[in-house]
Every structure is written in structure tokens, then in C-alpha cells.
Amino acid sequence: MNTVWADRSGVHDDLTTVEDLTTWLTGDSATDVATTTAADLAAFRTLRQALRDLAATLTEDTRAIAADRDRDRAVEAVNAAVRQAVVWPQLDVEDGELRRRTTADAPPATRALAATAAEAVDLFTGPDRVLLRACYAPGCVLYFVKDHPRREWCSPACGNRVRAARHYRRSRTDG
Ligand SMILES: [Zn+2]
């Protein structure tokens, strides 16, 4: 969800090219580049929008970026993604011993898509769902899990920006 983010210069998108997706999936662009496709990118972008829509619904997000959410479309998109990679155990014989091997009929990017969607199902229905928050620091577009009772912002940087803005408003009023 947070591959869309903002700073002083505006909103940024970390998943705009196939290379971006490869980097996001593997942590570096050297691995598996050939197996990640434009279709994977489109699928991940669709899933991301669905997850953001669901997070917006759960947090009753009032930020402009969350205005066009569609819960039913999002539910459909998550379910479609989860179904993409069915994994099953298989038996192998190795040095005369039976071994367990996991097989999936999908390429790595599709398996990652399905795994991400499955994690989202757990997040949006599990105990953390009531801790999900939209960050209301000026300009921020992120969601976070409020893992500490006093946590109000997605990051220390957002907290600092909010404090600086308050200080600026106060000093302007005083002056
Ligand atoms: Zn933030």
C-alpha cells in the first residue's frame, strides 16, 4: 500500500515500471528480471489500489487520495489475486528417502501477488485491523498499524512535520 508515498515535492509511485516491481519484489533489480512482466505490474497495481481502498474503508479515511474508493471492486480484486497461486505439497524420492517438496503452477511474481493478497486478507480481518490508521500529517498518503498507544503518525518524519507546522502556526498567531 505504501509504494504510493508523498514528500514536499508531491506524491510518488514506487511501482511504475516492470523494473520497479522487480526491485520491490526482490530487494534488488538483479534477480528474476526476465520473469517479471508488464502483466505482473498491472496485477500488482490493481491489487495495491484494492488494498488502499480497503484500508481507506476500514479507517474511514477522509483524505482526498482515498475519495474514490470502491469496497466491492476491491474485495473482488483481492480474491482474484489470492486465487492466482495455488500451492500444494508433492513427494520426491531423494537418495531412497521420501521428501516433501512444495509445488506451485505460477511464476514467482504471481506467487508473490497471491501471497501479498493473502496477507491482506489476514490484516483486514485479523486483530490488527482495528489498529490500522491513515496518517493525517500534512500531505501524507500512507497507512500504518498503530503498534504503540501513543503512535499518531506513520513515521517520525511525519510527526516532526506536524510539530513544526503547529509551532509555525503558534508563532504566527503570537506575532
Ligand atoms: Zn505520514
Coordinates of N, CA, C and O and ligand atoms in Angstrom, one line a residue:
M1 N 0.8 -1.2 0.0 CA 0.0 0.0 0.0 C 0.9 1.3 0.0 O 0.5 2.3 -0.6
N2 N 2.0 1.1 0.7 CA 2.8 2.3 0.9 C 3.9 2.5 -0.2 O 4.8 3.3 0.0
T3 N 3.7 1.8 -1.3 CA 4.5 2.2 -2.5 C 4.0 3.4 -3.2 O 4.6 3.9 -4.1
V4 N 2.9 4.0 -2.7 CA 2.5 5.3 -3.0 C 2.8 6.2 -1.8 O 2.3 5.8 -0.7
W5 N 3.6 7.2 -2.0 CA 4.0 8.0 -0.8 C 4.2 9.4 -1.3 O 4.2 9.7 -2.5
A6 N 4.4 10.3 -0.3 CA 4.5 11.7 -0.6 C 5.6 12.4 0.2 O 6.0 11.9 1.3
D7 N 6.2 13.4 -0.4 CA 7.1 14.3 0.3 C 6.8 15.7 -0.1 O 5.8 16.0 -0.8
R8 N 7.7 16.6 0.2 CA 7.4 18.0 -0.1 C 7.2 18.3 -1.6 O 6.4 19.2 -1.9
S9 N 7.8 17.4 -2.5 CA 7.6 17.7 -3.9 C 6.3 17.0 -4.5 O 6.1 17.1 -5.6
G10 N 5.6 16.3 -3.6 CA 4.3 15.7 -4.1 C 4.2 14.2 -3.9 O 5.0 13.6 -3.1
V11 N 3.3 13.6 -4.6 CA 3.0 12.2 -4.5 C 3.9 11.4 -5.4 O 4.1 11.7 -6.6
H12 N 4.5 10.3 -4.9 CA 5.4 9.4 -5.7 C 4.9 8.0 -5.8 O 4.1 7.6 -4.9
D13 N 5.3 7.3 -6.8 CA 4.8 6.0 -7.0 C 6.0 5.1 -7.3 O 6.7 5.2 -8.3
D14 N 6.2 4.1 -6.4 CA 7.4 3.2 -6.5 C 7.1 2.1 -7.4 O 8.0 1.2 -7.6
L15 N 5.9 1.9 -8.0 CA 5.6 0.8 -8.9 C 5.1 1.3 -10.2 O 4.0 1.1 -10.6
T16 N 6.0 2.0 -10.9 CA 5.5 2.5 -12.2 C 6.1 1.7 -13.4 O 5.5 1.7 -14.5
T17 N 7.2 1.0 -13.2 CA 7.8 0.2 -14.3 C 8.0 -1.3 -13.8 O 7.9 -1.5 -12.7
V18 N 8.2 -2.1 -14.8 CA 8.4 -3.5 -14.5 C 9.7 -3.7 -13.7 O 9.7 -4.5 -12.7
E19 N 10.7 -2.8 -13.9 CA 11.9 -2.8 -13.1 C 11.6 -2.4 -11.7 O 12.2 -3.0 -10.7
D20 N 10.7 -1.4 -11.5 CA 10.3 -1.1 -10.1 C 9.7 -2.3 -9.4 O 10.0 -2.5 -8.2
L21 N 8.9 -3.0 -10.1 CA 8.2 -4.2 -9.5 C 9.3 -5.2 -9.1 O 9.3 -5.8 -8.0
T22 N 10.2 -5.5 -10.0 CA 11.3 -6.4 -9.7 C 12.1 -6.0 -8.5 O 12.3 -6.8 -7.6
T23 N 12.4 -4.7 -8.4 CA 13.2 -4.3 -7.3 C 12.4 -4.4 -6.0 O 12.9 -4.8 -5.0
W24 N 11.1 -4.1 -6.1 CA 10.2 -4.2 -4.9 C 10.1 -5.7 -4.4 O 10.1 -6.0 -3.3
L25 N 10.0 -6.6 -5.4 CA 9.8 -8.0 -5.1 C 11.1 -8.6 -4.5 O 11.0 -9.5 -3.6
T26 N 12.2 -8.2 -5.0 CA 13.5 -9.0 -4.7 C 14.4 -8.1 -3.8 O 15.3 -8.7 -3.3
G27 N 14.1 -6.9 -3.7 CA 15.1 -6.0 -2.9 C 16.2 -5.5 -3.8 O 16.9 -4.6 -3.4
D28 N 16.4 -6.1 -4.9 CA 17.4 -5.5 -5.9 C 17.0 -6.0 -7.3 O 16.3 -7.0 -7.5
S29 N 17.4 -5.3 -8.3 CA 16.9 -5.5 -9.6 C 17.6 -6.6 -10.4 O 17.4 -6.9 -11.5
A30 N 18.6 -7.2 -9.7 CA 19.4 -8.2 -10.4 C 18.7 -9.6 -10.5 O 19.1 -10.3 -11.4
T31 N 17.8 -9.9 -9.7 CA 17.2 -11.2 -9.7 C 15.9 -11.3 -10.5 O 15.1 -10.4 -10.5
D32 N 15.7 -12.3 -11.2 CA 14.5 -12.7 -11.8 C 13.9 -11.6 -12.7 O 12.7 -11.6 -12.9
V33 N 14.7 -10.7 -13.3 CA 14.1 -9.6 -14.1 C 13.3 -10.2 -15.2 O 12.2 -9.7 -15.5
A34 N 13.8 -11.3 -15.8 CA 13.2 -11.8 -17.0 C 11.8 -12.3 -16.8 O 11.0 -12.4 -17.7
T35 N 11.5 -12.8 -15.5 CA 10.2 -13.4 -15.3 C 9.1 -12.4 -14.9 O 8.0 -12.7 -14.8
T36 N 9.5 -11.2 -14.6 CA 8.5 -10.2 -14.2 C 8.1 -9.4 -15.5 O 8.9 -9.0 -16.3
T37 N 6.7 -9.4 -15.7 CA 6.2 -8.8 -16.9 C 5.3 -7.6 -16.7 O 5.0 -7.3 -15.6
A38 N 4.9 -7.0 -17.8 CA 4.0 -5.8 -17.7 C 2.7 -6.3 -17.1 O 2.0 -5.5 -16.4
A39 N 2.3 -7.5 -17.4 CA 1.0 -8.0 -16.8 C 1.1 -8.1 -15.3 O 0.2 -7.8 -14.6
D40 N 2.3 -8.5 -14.8 CA 2.5 -8.6 -13.4 C 2.4 -7.2 -12.8 O 1.8 -7.0 -11.7
L41 N 3.0 -6.2 -13.4 CA 3.0 -4.9 -12.9 C 1.5 -4.4 -12.8 O 1.1 -3.8 -11.8
A42 N 0.7 -4.7 -13.9 CA -0.7 -4.3 -13.9 C -1.4 -5.0 -12.8 O -2.2 -4.3 -12.1
A43 N -1.1 -6.2 -12.5 CA -1.8 -7.0 -11.5 C -1.5 -6.4 -10.1 O -2.3 -6.3 -9.2
F44 N -0.2 -6.1 -9.9 CA 0.2 -5.6 -8.6 C -0.4 -4.2 -8.4 O -0.8 -3.8 -7.3
R45 N -0.5 -3.4 -9.4 CA -1.1 -2.0 -9.3 C -2.6 -2.1 -9.0 O -3.1 -1.4 -8.1
T46 N -3.2 -3.1 -9.6 CA -4.7 -3.3 -9.3 C -4.8 -3.8 -7.8 O -5.7 -3.3 -7.1
L47 N -4.0 -4.7 -7.4 CA -4.1 -5.2 -6.0 C -3.8 -4.1 -5.1 O -4.5 -3.9 -4.1
R48 N -2.7 -3.3 -5.4 CA -2.4 -2.1 -4.5 C -3.6 -1.2 -4.3 O -3.9 -0.8 -3.2
Q49 N -4.2 -0.9 -5.4 CA -5.4 0.0 -5.3 C -6.5 -0.6 -4.5 O -7.1 0.1 -3.7
A50 N -6.7 -1.9 -4.7 CA -7.7 -2.6 -3.9 C -7.4 -2.5 -2.4 O -8.2 -2.3 -1.6
L51 N -6.1 -2.8 -2.0 CA -5.7 -2.7 -0.6 C -5.9 -1.3 -0.1 O -6.3 -1.2 1.1
R52 N -5.5 -0.3 -0.8 CA -5.6 1.0 -0.4 C -7.1 1.4 -0.2 O -7.5 2.1 0.8
D53 N -8.0 0.9 -1.1 CA -9.4 1.1 -1.0 C -10.0 0.5 0.3 O -10.8 1.1 1.0
L54 N -9.5 -0.7 0.6 CA -10.0 -1.4 1.8 C -9.5 -0.8 3.0 O -10.2 -0.6 4.0
A55 N -8.2 -0.3 3.0 CA -7.7 0.4 4.2 C -8.4 1.7 4.4 O -8.7 2.1 5.5
A56 N -8.7 2.4 3.3 CA -9.5 3.6 3.4 C -10.9 3.4 4.0 O -11.4 4.2 4.8
T57 N -11.5 2.3 3.6 CA -12.8 1.9 4.1 C -12.7 1.7 5.6 O -13.5 2.2 6.4
L58 N -11.7 0.8 6.0 CA -11.6 0.4 7.4 C -11.3 1.6 8.3 O -11.7 1.7 9.4
T59 N -10.5 2.5 7.8 CA -10.0 3.7 8.6 C -10.9 4.9 8.5 O -10.7 5.9 9.1
E60 N -12.0 4.7 7.6 CA -12.8 5.9 7.3 C -12.0 7.1 6.9 O -12.2 8.2 7.4
D61 N -11.1 6.8 6.0 CA -10.1 7.8 5.6 C -10.8 9.0 4.9 O -11.6 8.8 4.0
T62 N -10.5 10.2 5.4 CA -11.1 11.4 4.8 C -10.2 12.2 3.9 O -10.5 13.2 3.4
R63 N -9.0 11.6 3.6 CA -8.0 12.3 2.8 C -8.5 12.2 1.3 O -9.1 11.3 0.9
A64 N -8.1 13.3 0.6 CA -8.5 13.4 -0.8 C -8.1 12.1 -1.6 O -8.9 11.6 -2.5
I65 N -6.9 11.6 -1.4 CA -6.4 10.5 -2.1 C -7.3 9.2 -2.0 O -7.3 8.3 -2.9
A66 N -8.1 9.2 -0.9 CA -8.9 8.0 -0.7 C -10.4 8.2 -1.1 O -11.2 7.3 -0.9
A67 N -10.6 9.3 -1.8 CA -12.0 9.7 -2.0 C -12.8 8.7 -3.0 O -13.9 8.4 -2.8
D68 N -12.0 8.2 -4.0 CA -12.7 7.4 -5.0 C -12.8 5.9 -4.7 O -12.8 5.0 -5.6
R69 N -12.7 5.5 -3.4 CA -12.6 4.1 -3.1 C -13.9 3.3 -3.5 O -15.0 3.8 -3.5
D70 N -13.7 2.0 -3.8 CA -14.8 1.1 -4.1 C -14.6 -0.2 -3.4 O -13.8 -1.0 -3.8
R71 N -15.3 -0.4 -2.3 CA -15.0 -1.6 -1.5 C -15.3 -2.9 -2.2 O -14.5 -3.8 -2.2
D72 N -16.4 -3.0 -3.0 CA -16.8 -4.2 -3.6 C -15.8 -4.6 -4.7 O -15.4 -5.8 -4.8
R73 N -15.4 -3.6 -5.5 CA -14.4 -3.9 -6.5 C -13.1 -4.3 -5.9 O -12.5 -5.3 -6.4
A74 N -12.8 -3.7 -4.7 CA -11.5 -4.1 -4.0 C -11.6 -5.5 -3.5 O -10.6 -6.3 -3.6
V75 N -12.7 -5.9 -2.9 CA -12.8 -7.3 -2.4 C -12.7 -8.3 -3.6 O -12.0 -9.3 -3.5
E76 N -13.3 -8.0 -4.7 CA -13.1 -8.8 -5.9 C -11.7 -9.0 -6.3 O -11.2 -10.0 -6.7
A77 N -11.0 -7.8 -6.4 CA -9.6 -7.8 -6.8 C -8.7 -8.6 -5.9 O -7.8 -9.4 -6.3
V78 N -8.9 -8.5 -4.6 CA -8.1 -9.2 -3.6 C -8.4 -10.7 -3.8 O -7.4 -11.6 -3.9
N79 N -9.6 -11.1 -3.9 CA -9.9 -12.5 -4.0 C -9.4 -13.1 -5.3 O -8.9 -14.2 -5.4
A80 N -9.4 -12.3 -6.4 CA -8.9 -12.8 -7.7 C -7.4 -13.0 -7.6 O -6.8 -14.0 -8.1
A81 N -6.7 -12.1 -6.8 CA -5.2 -12.3 -6.7 C -4.9 -13.5 -5.8 O -4.0 -14.2 -6.1
V82 N -5.6 -13.7 -4.7 CA -5.4 -14.8 -3.8 C -5.5 -16.1 -4.6 O -4.7 -17.1 -4.4
R83 N -6.4 -16.2 -5.5 CA -6.7 -17.5 -6.2 C -5.6 -17.8 -7.2 O -5.5 -18.9 -7.8
Q84 N -4.7 -16.8 -7.6 CA -3.8 -17.0 -8.7 C -2.7 -18.0 -8.4 O -2.1 -18.5 -9.4
A85 N -2.3 -18.3 -7.2 CA -1.2 -19.2 -7.0 C -1.6 -20.3 -6.0 O -1.6 -20.1 -4.8
V86 N -2.1 -21.4 -6.5 CA -2.4 -22.5 -5.6 C -1.1 -23.3 -5.4 O -0.4 -23.6 -6.3
V87 N -0.8 -23.6 -4.1 CA 0.4 -24.3 -3.8 C 0.0 -25.6 -3.2 O -1.0 -25.7 -2.4
W88 N 0.7 -26.7 -3.6 CA 0.3 -28.0 -3.0 C 1.6 -28.8 -2.7 O 2.7 -28.6 -3.3
P89 N 1.6 -29.7 -1.7 CA 2.8 -30.5 -1.4 C 2.9 -31.6 -2.4 O 1.9 -32.1 -2.9
Q90 N 4.2 -32.0 -2.6 CA 4.4 -33.1 -3.5 C 5.5 -34.0 -2.8 O 6.3 -33.5 -2.0
L91 N 5.5 -35.3 -3.2 CA 6.5 -36.2 -2.7 C 7.6 -36.3 -3.8 O 7.4 -36.3 -5.0
D92 N 8.8 -36.3 -3.3 CA 10.0 -36.6 -4.1 C 10.8 -37.8 -3.5 O 10.7 -38.0 -2.2
V93 N 11.5 -38.5 -4.3 CA 12.3 -39.5 -3.7 C 13.8 -39.1 -3.9 O 14.2 -38.8 -5.1
E94 N 14.5 -38.9 -2.8 CA 15.9 -38.5 -2.9 C 16.8 -39.4 -2.1 O 16.5 -39.6 -0.9
D95 N 17.7 -40.0 -2.7 CA 18.6 -41.0 -2.1 C 17.8 -42.1 -1.4 O 18.1 -42.5 -0.3
G96 N 16.7 -42.5 -2.0 CA 15.9 -43.5 -1.5 C 14.9 -43.1 -0.4 O 14.2 -43.9 0.1
E97 N 15.0 -41.8 0.0 CA 14.1 -41.3 1.0 C 13.0 -40.4 0.4 O 13.1 -39.8 -0.6
L98 N 11.8 -40.5 1.1 CA 10.7 -39.6 0.7 C 11.0 -38.2 1.2 O 11.3 -38.0 2.4
R99 N 10.8 -37.2 0.3 CA 11.0 -35.8 0.7 C 9.8 -35.0 0.3 O 9.1 -35.3 -0.6
R100 N 9.5 -34.0 1.1 CA 8.4 -33.1 0.8 C 8.9 -32.0 0.0 O 9.9 -31.4 0.3
R101 N 8.2 -31.6 -1.1 CA 8.5 -30.6 -1.9 C 7.2 -29.8 -2.2 O 6.2 -30.3 -2.3
T102 N 7.4 -28.5 -2.2 CA 6.2 -27.7 -2.5 C 6.2 -27.2 -3.9 O 7.2 -26.8 -4.5
T103 N 5.0 -27.4 -4.6 CA 4.9 -27.1 -6.0 C 3.9 -26.0 -6.2 O 2.9 -26.0 -5.4
A104 N 4.1 -25.1 -7.1 CA 3.1 -24.2 -7.5 C 3.1 -24.0 -9.0 O 4.2 -24.2 -9.6
D105 N 2.0 -23.8 -9.6 CA 2.0 -23.7 -11.0 C 2.1 -22.3 -11.5 O 1.8 -22.0 -12.7
A106 N 2.5 -21.4 -10.7 CA 2.6 -20.0 -11.1 C 4.0 -19.5 -11.0 O 4.8 -19.9 -10.2
P107 N 4.4 -18.5 -11.8 CA 5.8 -17.9 -11.7 C 5.9 -17.1 -10.5 O 4.9 -16.8 -9.8
P108 N 7.2 -16.8 -10.1 CA 7.4 -16.1 -8.8 C 6.6 -14.8 -8.6 O 6.1 -14.6 -7.5
A109 N 6.5 -14.0 -9.6 CA 5.8 -12.7 -9.3 C 4.3 -13.0 -9.0 O 3.7 -12.3 -8.2
T110 N 3.7 -14.0 -9.7 CA 2.3 -14.3 -9.4 C 2.1 -14.9 -8.0 O 1.2 -14.6 -7.3
R111 N 3.1 -15.7 -7.6 CA 3.1 -16.3 -6.2 C 3.2 -15.1 -5.2 O 2.5 -15.1 -4.2
A112 N 4.0 -14.2 -5.5 CA 4.2 -13.0 -4.6 C 2.9 -12.2 -4.5 O 2.5 -11.7 -3.5
L113 N 2.3 -12.1 -5.7 CA 1.0 -11.3 -5.7 C 0.0 -12.0 -4.8 O -0.7 -11.4 -4.0
A114 N -0.2 -13.3 -5.0 CA -1.1 -14.1 -4.2 C -0.8 -14.0 -2.7 O -1.7 -13.9 -1.9
A115 N 0.5 -14.1 -2.4 CA 0.9 -14.1 -1.0 C 0.6 -12.7 -0.4 O 0.2 -12.7 0.8
T116 N 0.8 -11.7 -1.2 CA 0.5 -10.3 -0.7 C -1.0 -10.2 -0.4 O -1.4 -9.6 0.6
A117 N -1.7 -10.7 -1.3 CA -3.2 -10.6 -1.2 C -3.7 -11.4 0.0 O -4.6 -11.0 0.8
A118 N -3.1 -12.6 0.2 CA -3.4 -13.4 1.4 C -3.1 -12.7 2.7 O -3.9 -12.8 3.6
E119 N -1.9 -12.1 2.7 CA -1.6 -11.3 3.9 C -2.6 -10.2 4.2 O -2.9 -9.9 5.3
A120 N -3.1 -9.6 3.1 CA -4.0 -8.5 3.2 C -5.3 -9.1 3.8 O -6.0 -8.4 4.6
V121 N -5.7 -10.3 3.4 CA -7.0 -10.9 3.9 C -6.8 -11.0 5.4 O -7.7 -10.7 6.2
D122 N -5.6 -11.5 5.9 CA -5.3 -11.6 7.3 C -5.3 -10.3 8.0 O -5.9 -10.1 9.1
L123 N -4.7 -9.3 7.4 CA -4.6 -8.0 8.0 C -6.0 -7.4 8.2 O -6.4 -6.9 9.3
F124 N -6.8 -7.4 7.1 CA -8.1 -6.7 7.1 C -9.2 -7.5 7.9 O -10.2 -6.9 8.2
T125 N -8.9 -8.7 8.3 CA -9.9 -9.5 9.1 C -9.3 -9.9 10.5 O -10.1 -10.4 11.3
G126 N -8.0 -9.7 10.7 CA -7.4 -10.1 11.9 C -7.4 -9.0 13.0 O -8.0 -7.9 12.8
P127 N -6.7 -9.3 14.1 CA -6.7 -8.3 15.2 C -6.1 -6.9 14.9 O -6.5 -6.0 15.5
D128 N -5.2 -6.9 13.9 CA -4.5 -5.6 13.6 C -5.5 -4.7 12.9 O -5.1 -3.5 12.7
R129 N -6.6 -5.2 12.4 CA -7.4 -4.3 11.6 C -7.9 -3.1 12.3 O -8.1 -2.0 11.7
V130 N -8.2 -3.2 13.6 CA -8.6 -2.1 14.4 C -7.5 -1.1 14.7 O -7.7 0.0 15.2
L131 N -6.2 -1.5 14.4 CA -5.1 -0.7 14.7 C -4.6 0.1 13.4 O -3.7 0.9 13.4
L132 N -5.3 -0.3 12.3 CA -4.9 0.3 11.0 C -5.3 1.8 11.0 O -6.4 2.2 11.5
R133 N -4.4 2.7 10.6 CA -4.6 4.1 10.6 C -4.2 4.7 9.3 O -3.2 4.3 8.7
A134 N -4.9 5.8 8.9 CA -4.4 6.7 7.8 C -3.6 7.7 8.5 O -3.9 8.1 9.6
C135 N -2.5 8.1 7.9 CA -1.6 9.2 8.5 C -2.1 10.5 8.0 O -2.2 10.8 6.9
Y136 N -2.5 11.4 9.0 CA -3.0 12.7 8.7 C -2.0 13.8 8.8 O -2.4 15.0 8.9
A137 N -0.7 13.5 8.8 CA 0.3 14.5 8.7 C 0.1 15.2 7.3 O -0.4 14.6 6.4
P138 N 0.4 16.5 7.3 CA 0.1 17.3 6.0 C 0.8 16.6 4.8 O 1.9 16.3 4.8
G139 N -0.1 16.3 3.8 CA 0.4 15.8 2.6 C 0.6 14.3 2.6 O 0.8 13.7 1.5
C140 N 0.6 13.6 3.7 CA 1.0 12.2 3.8 C -0.2 11.4 3.2 O -1.3 11.7 3.4
V141 N 0.2 10.3 2.5 CA -0.8 9.4 1.9 C -0.7 8.0 2.4 O -1.3 7.1 1.8
L142 N 0.1 7.8 3.5 CA 0.4 6.4 3.9 C -0.6 5.9 4.9 O -1.4 6.6 5.6
Y143 N -0.6 4.5 5.1 CA -1.4 3.8 6.1 C -0.3 3.2 7.0 O 0.8 2.9 6.6
F144 N -0.7 3.0 8.3 CA 0.2 2.3 9.2 C -0.6 1.6 10.3 O -1.8 1.8 10.4
V145 N 0.1 0.6 10.9 CA -0.5 -0.1 12.0 C -0.1 0.6 13.3 O 1.1 0.7 13.6
K146 N -1.0 1.0 14.1 CA -0.7 1.8 15.3 C -0.3 0.7 16.4 O -1.1 0.2 17.1
D147 N 1.0 0.5 16.4 CA 1.6 -0.6 17.2 C 2.0 -0.1 18.6 O 2.6 -0.8 19.4
H148 N 1.7 1.2 18.9 CA 2.0 1.8 20.2 C 0.9 2.7 20.6 O 0.4 3.5 19.7
P149 N 0.4 2.7 21.8 CA -0.8 3.6 22.1 C -0.6 5.1 21.8 O -1.6 5.7 21.5
R150 N 0.6 5.6 21.8 CA 0.8 7.0 21.6 C 1.2 7.3 20.2 O 1.5 8.4 19.8
R151 N 1.3 6.2 19.3 CA 1.7 6.5 18.0 C 0.6 7.1 17.2 O -0.5 6.6 17.1
E152 N 0.9 8.3 16.6 CA -0.2 9.1 15.9 C 0.1 9.2 14.4 O -0.7 9.5 13.6
W153 N 1.4 9.0 14.0 CA 1.8 9.2 12.6 C 2.5 8.0 12.1 O 3.0 7.2 12.8
C154 N 2.6 8.0 10.7 CA 3.2 6.8 10.1 C 4.7 6.7 10.4 O 5.3 5.6 10.4
S155 N 5.4 7.8 10.6 CA 6.8 7.8 10.8 C 7.2 9.0 11.7 O 6.5 10.0 11.8
P156 N 8.5 8.9 12.2 CA 9.0 10.1 13.0 C 9.0 11.3 12.1 O 8.8 12.5 12.6
A157 N 9.3 11.2 10.8 CA 9.4 12.3 9.9 C 8.0 13.1 9.9 O 8.0 14.3 9.9
C158 N 6.9 12.3 9.8 CA 5.6 12.9 9.7 C 5.3 13.6 11.1 O 4.8 14.7 11.1
G159 N 5.7 13.0 12.2 CA 5.5 13.6 13.5 C 6.2 14.9 13.6 O 5.7 15.9 14.1
N160 N 7.5 14.9 13.1 CA 8.3 16.2 13.1 C 7.6 17.3 12.3 O 7.6 18.4 12.6
R161 N 7.1 16.9 11.1 CA 6.5 17.9 10.2 C 5.2 18.5 10.9 O 4.9 19.6 10.8
V162 N 4.4 17.6 11.6 CA 3.2 18.1 12.3 C 3.6 19.1 13.4 O 3.0 20.1 13.5
R163 N 4.6 18.7 14.2 CA 5.1 19.6 15.3 C 5.6 20.9 14.7 O 5.3 22.0 15.2
A164 N 6.4 20.8 13.6 CA 6.9 22.1 13.0 C 5.8 22.9 12.5 O 5.8 24.2 12.7
A165 N 4.7 22.3 11.9 CA 3.6 23.1 11.4 C 2.8 23.8 12.6 O 2.4 24.9 12.5
R166 N 2.7 23.0 13.7 CA 2.0 23.6 14.8 C 2.8 24.8 15.4 O 2.2 25.8 15.7
H167 N 4.1 24.6 15.5 CA 4.9 25.6 16.0 C 4.9 26.8 15.1 O 4.7 28.0 15.6
Y168 N 4.9 26.6 13.8 CA 4.8 27.8 12.9 C 3.5 28.5 13.1 O 3.5 29.7 13.1
R169 N 2.4 27.8 13.2 CA 1.0 28.4 13.4 C 1.0 29.2 14.7 O 0.5 30.3 14.7
R170 N 1.6 28.6 15.8 CA 1.6 29.3 17.1 C 2.4 30.5 17.0 O 1.9 31.6 17.4
S171 N 3.6 30.4 16.4 CA 4.5 31.6 16.4 C 3.9 32.7 15.5 O 4.0 33.9 15.8
R172 N 3.1 32.3 14.5 CA 2.5 33.3 13.6 C 1.4 34.0 14.4 O 1.2 35.2 14.3
T173 N 0.6 33.2 15.2 CA -0.5 33.8 15.9 C 0.0 34.7 17.0 O -0.5 35.8 17.2
D174 N 1.1 34.3 17.7 CA 1.7 35.1 18.8 C 2.2 36.4 18.2 O 2.1 37.4 18.9
G175 N 2.9 36.3 17.0 CA 3.5 37.5 16.5 C 2.4 38.5 16.0 O 2.7 39.6 15.7
Ligands
ZN1 ZN 2.7 10.0 7.4

